[in-house]
Coordinates of C-alpha atoms and ligand atoms in Angstrom, one line a residue:
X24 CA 113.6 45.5 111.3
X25 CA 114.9 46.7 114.3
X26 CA 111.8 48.4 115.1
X27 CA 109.1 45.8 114.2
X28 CA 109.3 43.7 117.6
X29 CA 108.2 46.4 119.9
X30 CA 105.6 48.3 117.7
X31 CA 103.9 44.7 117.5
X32 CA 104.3 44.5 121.1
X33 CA 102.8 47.6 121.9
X34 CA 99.5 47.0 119.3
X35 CA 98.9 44.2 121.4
X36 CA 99.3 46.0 124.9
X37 CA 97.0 48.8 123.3
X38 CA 93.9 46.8 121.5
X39 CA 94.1 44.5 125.3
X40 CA 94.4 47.6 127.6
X41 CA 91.4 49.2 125.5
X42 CA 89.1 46.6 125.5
X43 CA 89.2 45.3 128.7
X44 CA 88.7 49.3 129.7
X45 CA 85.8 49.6 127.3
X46 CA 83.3 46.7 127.2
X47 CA 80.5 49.2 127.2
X48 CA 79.5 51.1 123.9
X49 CA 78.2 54.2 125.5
X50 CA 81.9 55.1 126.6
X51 CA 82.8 55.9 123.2
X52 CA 83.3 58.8 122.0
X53 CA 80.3 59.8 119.6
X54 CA 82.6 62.8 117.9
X55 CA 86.5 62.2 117.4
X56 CA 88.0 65.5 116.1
X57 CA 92.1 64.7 115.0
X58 CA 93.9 67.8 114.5
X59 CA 97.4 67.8 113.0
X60 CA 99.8 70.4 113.2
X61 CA 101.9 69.6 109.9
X62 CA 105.3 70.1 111.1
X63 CA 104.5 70.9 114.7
X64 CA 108.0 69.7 116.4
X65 CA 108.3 70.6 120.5
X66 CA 110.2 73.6 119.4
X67 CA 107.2 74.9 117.6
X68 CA 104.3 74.9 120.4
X69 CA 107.5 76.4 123.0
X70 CA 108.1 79.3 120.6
X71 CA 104.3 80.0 120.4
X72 CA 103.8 80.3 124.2
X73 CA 107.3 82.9 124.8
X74 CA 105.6 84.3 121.2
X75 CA 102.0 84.7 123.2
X76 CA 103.4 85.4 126.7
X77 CA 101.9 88.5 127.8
X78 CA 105.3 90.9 128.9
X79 CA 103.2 92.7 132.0
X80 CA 102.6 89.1 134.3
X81 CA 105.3 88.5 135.0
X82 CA 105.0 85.1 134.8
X83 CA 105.0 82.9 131.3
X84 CA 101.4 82.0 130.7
X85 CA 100.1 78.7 130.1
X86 CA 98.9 78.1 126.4
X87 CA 96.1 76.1 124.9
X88 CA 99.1 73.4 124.1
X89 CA 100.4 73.0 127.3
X90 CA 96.9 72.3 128.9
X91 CA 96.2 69.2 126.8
X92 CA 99.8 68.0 126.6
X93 CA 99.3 64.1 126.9
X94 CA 102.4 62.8 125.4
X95 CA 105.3 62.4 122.9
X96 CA 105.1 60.5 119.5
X97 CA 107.6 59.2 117.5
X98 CA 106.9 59.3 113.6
X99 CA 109.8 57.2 111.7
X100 CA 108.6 55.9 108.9
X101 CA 109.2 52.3 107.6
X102 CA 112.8 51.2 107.6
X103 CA 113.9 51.7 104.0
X104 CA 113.0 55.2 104.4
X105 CA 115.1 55.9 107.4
X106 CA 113.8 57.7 110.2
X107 CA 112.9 61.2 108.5
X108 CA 109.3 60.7 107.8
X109 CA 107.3 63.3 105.3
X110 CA 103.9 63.8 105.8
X111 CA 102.4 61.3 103.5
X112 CA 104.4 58.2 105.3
X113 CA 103.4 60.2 108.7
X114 CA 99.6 60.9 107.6
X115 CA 98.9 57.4 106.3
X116 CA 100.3 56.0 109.3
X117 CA 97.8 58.4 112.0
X118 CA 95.4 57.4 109.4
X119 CA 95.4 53.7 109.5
X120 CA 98.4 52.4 111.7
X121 CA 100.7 51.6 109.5
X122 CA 104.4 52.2 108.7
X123 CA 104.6 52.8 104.9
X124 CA 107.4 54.5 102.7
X125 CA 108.4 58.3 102.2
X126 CA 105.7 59.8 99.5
X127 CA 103.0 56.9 100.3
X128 CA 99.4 58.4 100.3
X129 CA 97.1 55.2 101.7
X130 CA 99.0 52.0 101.0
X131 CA 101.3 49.9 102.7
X132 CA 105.0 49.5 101.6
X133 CA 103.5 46.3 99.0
X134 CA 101.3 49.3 97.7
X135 CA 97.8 47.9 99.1
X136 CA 95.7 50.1 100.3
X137 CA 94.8 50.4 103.8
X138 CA 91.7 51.4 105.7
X139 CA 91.4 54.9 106.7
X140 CA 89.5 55.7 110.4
X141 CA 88.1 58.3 108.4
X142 CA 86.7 55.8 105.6
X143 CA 85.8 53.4 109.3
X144 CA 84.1 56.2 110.5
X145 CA 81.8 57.0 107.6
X146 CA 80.7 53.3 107.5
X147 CA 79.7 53.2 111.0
X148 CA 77.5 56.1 109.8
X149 CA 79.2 58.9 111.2
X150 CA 79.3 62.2 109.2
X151 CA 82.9 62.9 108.0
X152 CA 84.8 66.3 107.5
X153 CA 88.5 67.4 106.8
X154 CA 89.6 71.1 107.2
X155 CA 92.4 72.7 105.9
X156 CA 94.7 75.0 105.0
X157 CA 96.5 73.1 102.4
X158 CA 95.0 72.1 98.9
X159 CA 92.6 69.6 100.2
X160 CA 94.3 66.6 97.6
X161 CA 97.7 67.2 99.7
X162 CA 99.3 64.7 101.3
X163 CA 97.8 64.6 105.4
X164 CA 94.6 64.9 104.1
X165 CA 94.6 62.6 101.2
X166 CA 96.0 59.8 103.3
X167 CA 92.8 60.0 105.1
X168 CA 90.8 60.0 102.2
X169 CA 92.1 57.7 99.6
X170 CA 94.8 55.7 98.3
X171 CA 97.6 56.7 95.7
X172 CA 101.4 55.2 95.3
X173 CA 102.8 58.7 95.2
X174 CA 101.9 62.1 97.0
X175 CA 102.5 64.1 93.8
X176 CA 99.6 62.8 91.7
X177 CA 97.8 65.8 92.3
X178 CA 95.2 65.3 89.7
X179 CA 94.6 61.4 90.2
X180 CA 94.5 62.2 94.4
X181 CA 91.4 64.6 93.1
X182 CA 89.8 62.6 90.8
X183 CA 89.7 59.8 93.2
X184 CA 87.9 61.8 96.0
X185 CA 84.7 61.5 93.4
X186 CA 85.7 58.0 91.9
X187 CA 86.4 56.2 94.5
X188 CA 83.5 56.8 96.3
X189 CA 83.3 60.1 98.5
X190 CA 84.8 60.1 101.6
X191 CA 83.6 63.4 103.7
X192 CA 80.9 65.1 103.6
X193 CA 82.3 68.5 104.3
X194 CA 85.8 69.4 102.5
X195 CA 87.0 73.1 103.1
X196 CA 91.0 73.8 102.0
X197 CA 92.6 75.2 98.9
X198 CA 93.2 73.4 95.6
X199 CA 90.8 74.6 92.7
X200 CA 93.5 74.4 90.5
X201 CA 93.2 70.8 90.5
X202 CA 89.3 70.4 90.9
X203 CA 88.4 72.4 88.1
X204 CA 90.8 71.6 85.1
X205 CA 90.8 71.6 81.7
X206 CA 90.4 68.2 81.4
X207 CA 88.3 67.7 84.0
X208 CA 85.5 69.6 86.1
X209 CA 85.3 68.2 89.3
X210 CA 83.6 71.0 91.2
X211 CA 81.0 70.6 88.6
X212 CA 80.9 66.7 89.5
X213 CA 80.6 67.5 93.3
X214 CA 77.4 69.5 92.7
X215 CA 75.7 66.8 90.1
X216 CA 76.3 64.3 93.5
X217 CA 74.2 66.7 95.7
X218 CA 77.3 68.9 97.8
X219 CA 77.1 72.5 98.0
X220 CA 79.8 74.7 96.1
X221 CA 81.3 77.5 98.0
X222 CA 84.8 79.2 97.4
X223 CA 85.1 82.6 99.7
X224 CA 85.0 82.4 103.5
X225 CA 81.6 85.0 103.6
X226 CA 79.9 81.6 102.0
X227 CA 80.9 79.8 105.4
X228 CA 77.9 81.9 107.3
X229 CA 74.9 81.2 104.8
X230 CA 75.4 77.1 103.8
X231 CA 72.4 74.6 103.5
X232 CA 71.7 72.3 106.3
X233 CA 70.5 69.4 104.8
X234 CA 73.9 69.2 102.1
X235 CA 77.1 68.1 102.0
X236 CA 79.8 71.1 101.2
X237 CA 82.9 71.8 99.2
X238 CA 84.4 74.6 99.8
X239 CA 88.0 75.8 97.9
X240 CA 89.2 79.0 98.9
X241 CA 92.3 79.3 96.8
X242 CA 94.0 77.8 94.1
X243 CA 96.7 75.9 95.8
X244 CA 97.1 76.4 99.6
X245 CA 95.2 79.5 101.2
X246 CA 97.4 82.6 101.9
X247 CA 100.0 82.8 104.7
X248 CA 97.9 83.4 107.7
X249 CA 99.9 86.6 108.1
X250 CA 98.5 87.3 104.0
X251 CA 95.1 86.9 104.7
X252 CA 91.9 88.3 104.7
X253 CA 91.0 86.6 107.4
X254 CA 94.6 85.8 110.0
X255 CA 91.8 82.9 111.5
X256 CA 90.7 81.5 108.5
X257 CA 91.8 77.7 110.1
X258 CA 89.6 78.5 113.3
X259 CA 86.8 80.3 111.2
X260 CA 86.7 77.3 109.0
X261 CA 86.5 74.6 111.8
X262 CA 83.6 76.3 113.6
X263 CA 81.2 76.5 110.4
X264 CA 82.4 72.7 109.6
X265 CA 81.3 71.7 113.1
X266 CA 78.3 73.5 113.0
X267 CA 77.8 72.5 109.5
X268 CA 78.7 68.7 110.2
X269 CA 76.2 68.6 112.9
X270 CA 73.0 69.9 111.0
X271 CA 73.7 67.9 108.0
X272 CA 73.9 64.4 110.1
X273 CA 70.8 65.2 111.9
X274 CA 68.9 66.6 108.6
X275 CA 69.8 63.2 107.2
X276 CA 69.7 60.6 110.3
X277 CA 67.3 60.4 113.4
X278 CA 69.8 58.4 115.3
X279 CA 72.9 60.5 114.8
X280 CA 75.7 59.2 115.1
X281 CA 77.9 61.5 115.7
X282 CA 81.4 62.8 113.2
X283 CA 85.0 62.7 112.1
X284 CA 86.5 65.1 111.6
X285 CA 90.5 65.9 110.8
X286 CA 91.8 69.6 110.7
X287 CA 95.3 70.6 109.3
X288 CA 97.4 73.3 110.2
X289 CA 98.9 72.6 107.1
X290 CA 101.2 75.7 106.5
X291 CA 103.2 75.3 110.1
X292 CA 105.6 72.8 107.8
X293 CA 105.5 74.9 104.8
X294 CA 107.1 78.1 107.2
X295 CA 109.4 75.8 108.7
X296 CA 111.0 74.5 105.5
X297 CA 111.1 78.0 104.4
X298 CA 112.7 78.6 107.8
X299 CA 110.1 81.5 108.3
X300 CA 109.5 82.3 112.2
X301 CA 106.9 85.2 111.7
X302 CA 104.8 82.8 109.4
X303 CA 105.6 79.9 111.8
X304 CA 104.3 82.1 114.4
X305 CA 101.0 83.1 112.8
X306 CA 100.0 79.5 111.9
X307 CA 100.6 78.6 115.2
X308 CA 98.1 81.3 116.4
X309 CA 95.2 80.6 113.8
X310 CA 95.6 76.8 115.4
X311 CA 95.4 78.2 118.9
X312 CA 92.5 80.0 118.7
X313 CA 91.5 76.7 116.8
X314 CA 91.6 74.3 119.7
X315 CA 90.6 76.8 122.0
X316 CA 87.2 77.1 120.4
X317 CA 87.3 72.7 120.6
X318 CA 87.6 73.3 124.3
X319 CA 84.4 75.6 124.3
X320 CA 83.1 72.4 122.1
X321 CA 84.0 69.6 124.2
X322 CA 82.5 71.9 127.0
X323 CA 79.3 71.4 125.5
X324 CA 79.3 68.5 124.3
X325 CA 81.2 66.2 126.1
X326 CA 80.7 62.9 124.3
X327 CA 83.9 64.3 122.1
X328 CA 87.6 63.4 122.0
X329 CA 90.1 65.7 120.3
X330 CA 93.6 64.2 120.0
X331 CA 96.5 66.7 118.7
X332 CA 99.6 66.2 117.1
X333 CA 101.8 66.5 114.5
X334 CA 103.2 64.5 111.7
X335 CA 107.1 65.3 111.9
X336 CA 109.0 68.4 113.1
X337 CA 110.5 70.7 110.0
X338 CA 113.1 72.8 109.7
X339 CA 115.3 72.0 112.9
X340 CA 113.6 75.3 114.3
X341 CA 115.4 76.3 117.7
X342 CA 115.0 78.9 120.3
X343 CA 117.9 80.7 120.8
X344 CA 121.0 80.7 118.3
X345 CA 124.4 81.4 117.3
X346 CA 125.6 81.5 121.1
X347 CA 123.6 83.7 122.0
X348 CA 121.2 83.3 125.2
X349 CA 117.9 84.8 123.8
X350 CA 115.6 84.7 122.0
X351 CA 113.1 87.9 121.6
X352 CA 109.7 87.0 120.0
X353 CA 108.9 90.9 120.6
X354 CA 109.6 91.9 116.7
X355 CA 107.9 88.6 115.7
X356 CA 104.3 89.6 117.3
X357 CA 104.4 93.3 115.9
X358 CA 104.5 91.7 112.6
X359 CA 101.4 92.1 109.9
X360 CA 102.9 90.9 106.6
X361 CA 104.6 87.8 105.5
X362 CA 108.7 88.1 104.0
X363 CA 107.7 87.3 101.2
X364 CA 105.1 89.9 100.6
X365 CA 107.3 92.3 102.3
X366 CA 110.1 91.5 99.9
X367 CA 108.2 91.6 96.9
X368 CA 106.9 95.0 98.1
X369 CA 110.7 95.8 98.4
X370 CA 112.0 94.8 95.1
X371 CA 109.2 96.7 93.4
X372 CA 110.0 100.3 95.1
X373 CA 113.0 102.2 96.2
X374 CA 114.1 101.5 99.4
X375 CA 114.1 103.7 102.5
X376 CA 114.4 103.6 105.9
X377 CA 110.7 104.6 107.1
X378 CA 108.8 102.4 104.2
X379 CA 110.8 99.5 105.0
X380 CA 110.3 99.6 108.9
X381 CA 106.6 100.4 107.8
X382 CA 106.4 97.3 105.9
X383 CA 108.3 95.1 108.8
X384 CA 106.0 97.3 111.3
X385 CA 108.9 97.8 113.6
X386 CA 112.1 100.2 113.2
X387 CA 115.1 99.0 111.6
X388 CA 119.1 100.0 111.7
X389 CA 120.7 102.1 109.7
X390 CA 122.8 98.5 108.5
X391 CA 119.4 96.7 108.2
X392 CA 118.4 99.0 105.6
X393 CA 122.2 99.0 103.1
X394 CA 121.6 95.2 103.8
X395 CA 118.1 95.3 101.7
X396 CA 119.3 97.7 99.0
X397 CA 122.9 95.4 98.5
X398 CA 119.9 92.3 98.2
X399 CA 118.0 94.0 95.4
X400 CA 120.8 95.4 93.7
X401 CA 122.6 92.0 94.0
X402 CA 122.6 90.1 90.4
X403 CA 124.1 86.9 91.4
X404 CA 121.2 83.8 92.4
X405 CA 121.5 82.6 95.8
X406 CA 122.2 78.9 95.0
X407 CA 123.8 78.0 98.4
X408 CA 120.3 78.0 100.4
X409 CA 118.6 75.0 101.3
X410 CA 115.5 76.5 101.1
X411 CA 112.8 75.8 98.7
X412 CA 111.7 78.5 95.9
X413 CA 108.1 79.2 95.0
X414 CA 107.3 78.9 91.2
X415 CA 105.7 82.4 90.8
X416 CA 108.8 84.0 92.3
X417 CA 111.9 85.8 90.5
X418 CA 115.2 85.6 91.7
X419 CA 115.5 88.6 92.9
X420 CA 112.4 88.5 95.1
X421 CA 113.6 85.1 96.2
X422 CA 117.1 86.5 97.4
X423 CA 115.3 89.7 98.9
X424 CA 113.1 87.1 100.7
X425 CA 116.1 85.5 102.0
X426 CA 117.3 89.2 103.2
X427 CA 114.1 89.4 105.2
X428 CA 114.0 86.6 106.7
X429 CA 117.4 86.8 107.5
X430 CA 117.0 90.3 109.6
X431 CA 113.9 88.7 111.3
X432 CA 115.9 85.6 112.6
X433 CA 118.5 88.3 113.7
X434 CA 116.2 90.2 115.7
X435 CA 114.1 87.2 117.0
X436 CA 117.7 85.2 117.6
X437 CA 115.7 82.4 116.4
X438 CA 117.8 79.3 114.3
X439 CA 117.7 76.4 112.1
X440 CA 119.0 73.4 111.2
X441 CA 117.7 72.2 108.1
X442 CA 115.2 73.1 105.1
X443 CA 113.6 69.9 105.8
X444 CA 112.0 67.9 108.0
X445 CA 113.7 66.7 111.7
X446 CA 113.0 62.9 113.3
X447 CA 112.6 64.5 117.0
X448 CA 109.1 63.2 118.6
X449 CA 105.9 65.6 118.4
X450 CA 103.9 66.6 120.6
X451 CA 100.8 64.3 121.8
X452 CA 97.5 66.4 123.1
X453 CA 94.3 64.9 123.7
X454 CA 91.1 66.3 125.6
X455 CA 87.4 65.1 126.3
X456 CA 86.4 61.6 126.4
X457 CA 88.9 58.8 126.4
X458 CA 91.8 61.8 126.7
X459 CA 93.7 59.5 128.8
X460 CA 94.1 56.4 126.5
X461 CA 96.7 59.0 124.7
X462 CA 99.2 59.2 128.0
X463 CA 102.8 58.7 127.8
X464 CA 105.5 57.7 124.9
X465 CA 103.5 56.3 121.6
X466 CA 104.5 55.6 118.3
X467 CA 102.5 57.1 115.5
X468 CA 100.6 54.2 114.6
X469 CA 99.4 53.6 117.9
X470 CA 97.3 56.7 117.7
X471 CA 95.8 55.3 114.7
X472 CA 95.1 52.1 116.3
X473 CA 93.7 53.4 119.8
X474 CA 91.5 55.9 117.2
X475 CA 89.9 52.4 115.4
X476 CA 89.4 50.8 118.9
X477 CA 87.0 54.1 120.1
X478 CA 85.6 53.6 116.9
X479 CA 84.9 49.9 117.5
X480 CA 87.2 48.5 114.9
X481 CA 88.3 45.5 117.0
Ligands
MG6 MG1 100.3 68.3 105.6
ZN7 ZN1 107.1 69.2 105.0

C-alpha cells in the first residue's frame, strides 16, 4: 500500500507531461526498440567497463552504457511479493505498467490480463519482433507476448503464441524443446500460418523478405556466450531481425509503419545466479556490441527510440571483495570457455598443471591445481551452496564447477551476495527520439506507460 500513492501520482505527472510535449504525431517515434538486460544491476554495466578498459590509456574508457545512461529504475513488485521482483513480475510490468505478483506472465494480481505495448504496437500496424537469448516462451519475453498465471507453463506459454493469435512477426531465441513436442508440433503450425522456419544462425543471412520468421537455435536457452559458435550471437541476431523486420513491413504495407521490437540479454541473470563473473562478462559484451550496432541504427534512421534496462539485479554481484581493495578483470578477459565446460573437461581427464591453465587460458598456482584434484576426488555433494544446479549435470561436475568458479572469483576479487535476485535500482538508458522523456528516477511501470504514450495509447 505504501507504495500505491506515488506511483499513481507519478502516471499522472507522466501521461500530462507527455501530452502536452507531444500534440503532434510526427514526433513519435516510428521504431521503438526495448532492450532488457535480464539481471543487469549497476554493478553489472561497472564491471563491464573496468572488464573492457583498455590497460595502455591510461584513462578508463567510456562504454556504450555510460553514453546513453538516462536514469535509475526501481522494479519492486506488487506488495505481497515484497520488494524482490523476478523477471515475470518485472517484464509484465515494462510490458504494460503494471505491478503484478512474483511468477505472473501478463495479468494483474486479480489474474486479468493486461495489454502488452508489444500487442499495442502490432494493432497500430507496426511490425513486431523479440530477440533472445533465452527460450523465446521464458518469462521477459512471454510477458510481452501473452498472458499466463504462472511463468513455468512452459508448454501452455507456447501454445498460446499460435492460439492466441500471433504476436511478432519475427521470433529468434532458443526453446525447440517446447515448440516441437510430442504432443504437439508447433514449428509445423508456424509454417502452415505462412512464417519461415530457421534453426542455425548461417539461416540468418539467406531469409525471405516478404515472410514472417521463427527461428530456434537451441533446445532451451542458446549456449553461454563464452560456449558458442558464435560469442555475438545476441548482436548477430538483432541485426538480421532489423533488417529482416524492415523488408517484411514494407513487402507487406505501402505506408510503413514502422516496428517493435524487444531484445533480451537473457543469460546476464542466469550467470549471476550461478554467481559466474566470466559468463557475466561475456553476456555483457555480446549486448555491447548489441547497442553499439543500435547506435549505427539510430544514426540512420533517426525516427527510432531505444530505451535500455534491466528487469532486477541478480546475484548481489560486487566489485571488489573479502577486504580486499581490487578487483582485477585481467584473468576474466583472457578467458575462452565457460566453468562449466571447463569443469566438465576437468572431471573427465587427469588433471595437470599445463592442461588446466590451457583450459582457463591463463597460468595457475601450484595450490590452484591440488584445489581441482581434492574437487574431483571429493565424494561428498556440495549441499551448502545457494547456487542453482543444471539438470544434465552430475555431482561431481557440479562441485568441480563450484571449484572453478571459485578460483576465478579469487583471481578477479570479484564477490556475491546472494544466488538470487537483489531489489537495488537498474540502470535506465535511452537514445534517439524522445530519449529524454526517460531522464531521472522512474519506477518500472512508468517506462511502460511513457512507451504506450509514444505509441499513442492515451
Ligand atoms: Mg529474462
Ligand atoms: Zn533471475
Amino acid at each position: 500500500m505504501k507504495h500505491f500513492i506515488p506511483i499513481v501520482l507519478l502516471s499522472l505527472c507522466t501521461a500530462s507531461c507527455v501530452n502536452t510535449a507531444t500534440t503532434e504525431q510526427k514526433t513519435l517515434p516510428k521504431n521503438i526498440i526495448m532492450v532488457i538486460g535480464d539481471g543487469m544491476g549497476p554493478a553489472y554495466t561497472t564491471a563491464y567497463r573496468y572488464f573492457i578498459d583498455n590497460p595502455n590509456t591510461g584513462v578508463v574508457e567510456e562504454t556504450v552504457f555510460d553514453r546513453h545512461l538516462t536514469g535509475l529504475s526501481s522494479t519492486h513488485p506488487a506488495a505481497d511479493s515484497g520488494v524482490v521482483t523476478d523477471s515475470a513480475a518485472s517484464a509484465t510490468a515494462l510490458a504494460s505498467g503494471i505491478k503484478t505478483y512474483n511468477g505472473a506472465i501478463g495479468v494483474n494480481v486479480d489474474k486479468n490480463n493486461v495489454q502488452s505495448v508489444l500487442t499495442w504496437a502490432k494493432i497500430q500496424g507496426k511490425a513486431t519482433g523479440i530477440v533472445v537469448t533465452s527460450q523465446i516462451n521464458h518469462a521477459t519475453p512471454a510477458s510481452y507476448l501473452t498472458h499466463n498465471e504462472h511463468r513455468r507453463n512452459y508448454n501452455a506459454i507456447a501454445d498460446s503464441y499460435l492460439d492466441n493469435g500471433i504476436k511478432a512477426d519475427l521470433f529468434f531465441g532458443g526453446g525447440k524443446k517446447y515448440f516441437i513436442r510430442k504432443d504437439r508440433n508447433l514449428v509445423k503450425e508456424f509454417r502452415q500460418a505462412g512464417f519461415h522456419y530457421i534453426d542455425t544462425y548461417q539461416d540468418l543471412t539467406s531469409l525471405p523478405n516478404n515472410k514472417p520468421v521463427l527461428g530456434l537455435f537451441a533446445d532451451i536457452g542458446l549456449p553461454w556466450a563464452l560456449d558458442d559458435t558464435n560469442k555475438y550471437r545476441l548482436s548477430t541476431m538483432t541485426k538480421s531481425a532489423v533488417h529482416q523486420l524492415m523488408a517484411y513491413q514494407k513487402s507487406k504495407s505501402k505506408s510503413n509503419d514502422g516496428f517493435f521490437m524487444l531484445i533480451e540479454a537473457s543469460q546476464i541473470d542466469w550467470a549471476g545466479h550461478e554467481n559466474d563473473i566470466s559468463a557475466a562478462m561475456a553476456e555483457m559484451d555480446d549486448l555491447a556490441k548489441t547497442l553499439e550496432y543500435l547506435e549505427h541504427f539510430v544514426e540512420h534512421y533517426p525516427n527510432t527510440l531505444v530505451i535500455v534496462t534491466a528487469d532486477h539485479s541478480t546475484g548481489g554481484l560486487t566489485i571488489g571483495a573479502r577486504g580486499k581493495y581490487a578487483w582485477q578483470p585481467e584473468k576474466l578477459r583472457r578467458m575462452k570457455h565457460s566453468p562449466s565446460y571447463i569443469a566438465k573437461t576437468l572431471v573427465k581427464n587427469k588433471i595437470n598443471k599445463s592442461m588446466a591453465s590451457a583450459l582457463f587460458n591463463f597460468e595457475l598456482a601450484n595450490e590452484d591445481i591440488t584445489l581441482l584434484i581434492n574437487s574431483k576426488n571429493s565424494t561428498k555433494t556440495n549441499n551448502s551452496t545457494q547456487i542453482y544446479k543444471l539438470k544434465n549435470t552430475t555431482d561431481v561436475e557440479f562441485s568441480m564447477t563450484l571449484t572453478v568458479k571459485k578460483l576465478i572469483d579469487k583471481y578477479s576479487n570479484t564477490g556475491w551476495t546472494s544466488g538470487g535476485h537483489t531489489a537495488i535500482d537498474v540502470p535506465v538508458l535511452a537514445f534517439g527520439q524522445q530519449s529524454e522523456r526517460f531522464q531521472g528516477h522512474q519506477d518500472n511501470t512508468e517506462i511502460a506507460k511513457k512507451i504506450f504514450l509514444l505509441l499513442g495509447r492515451k
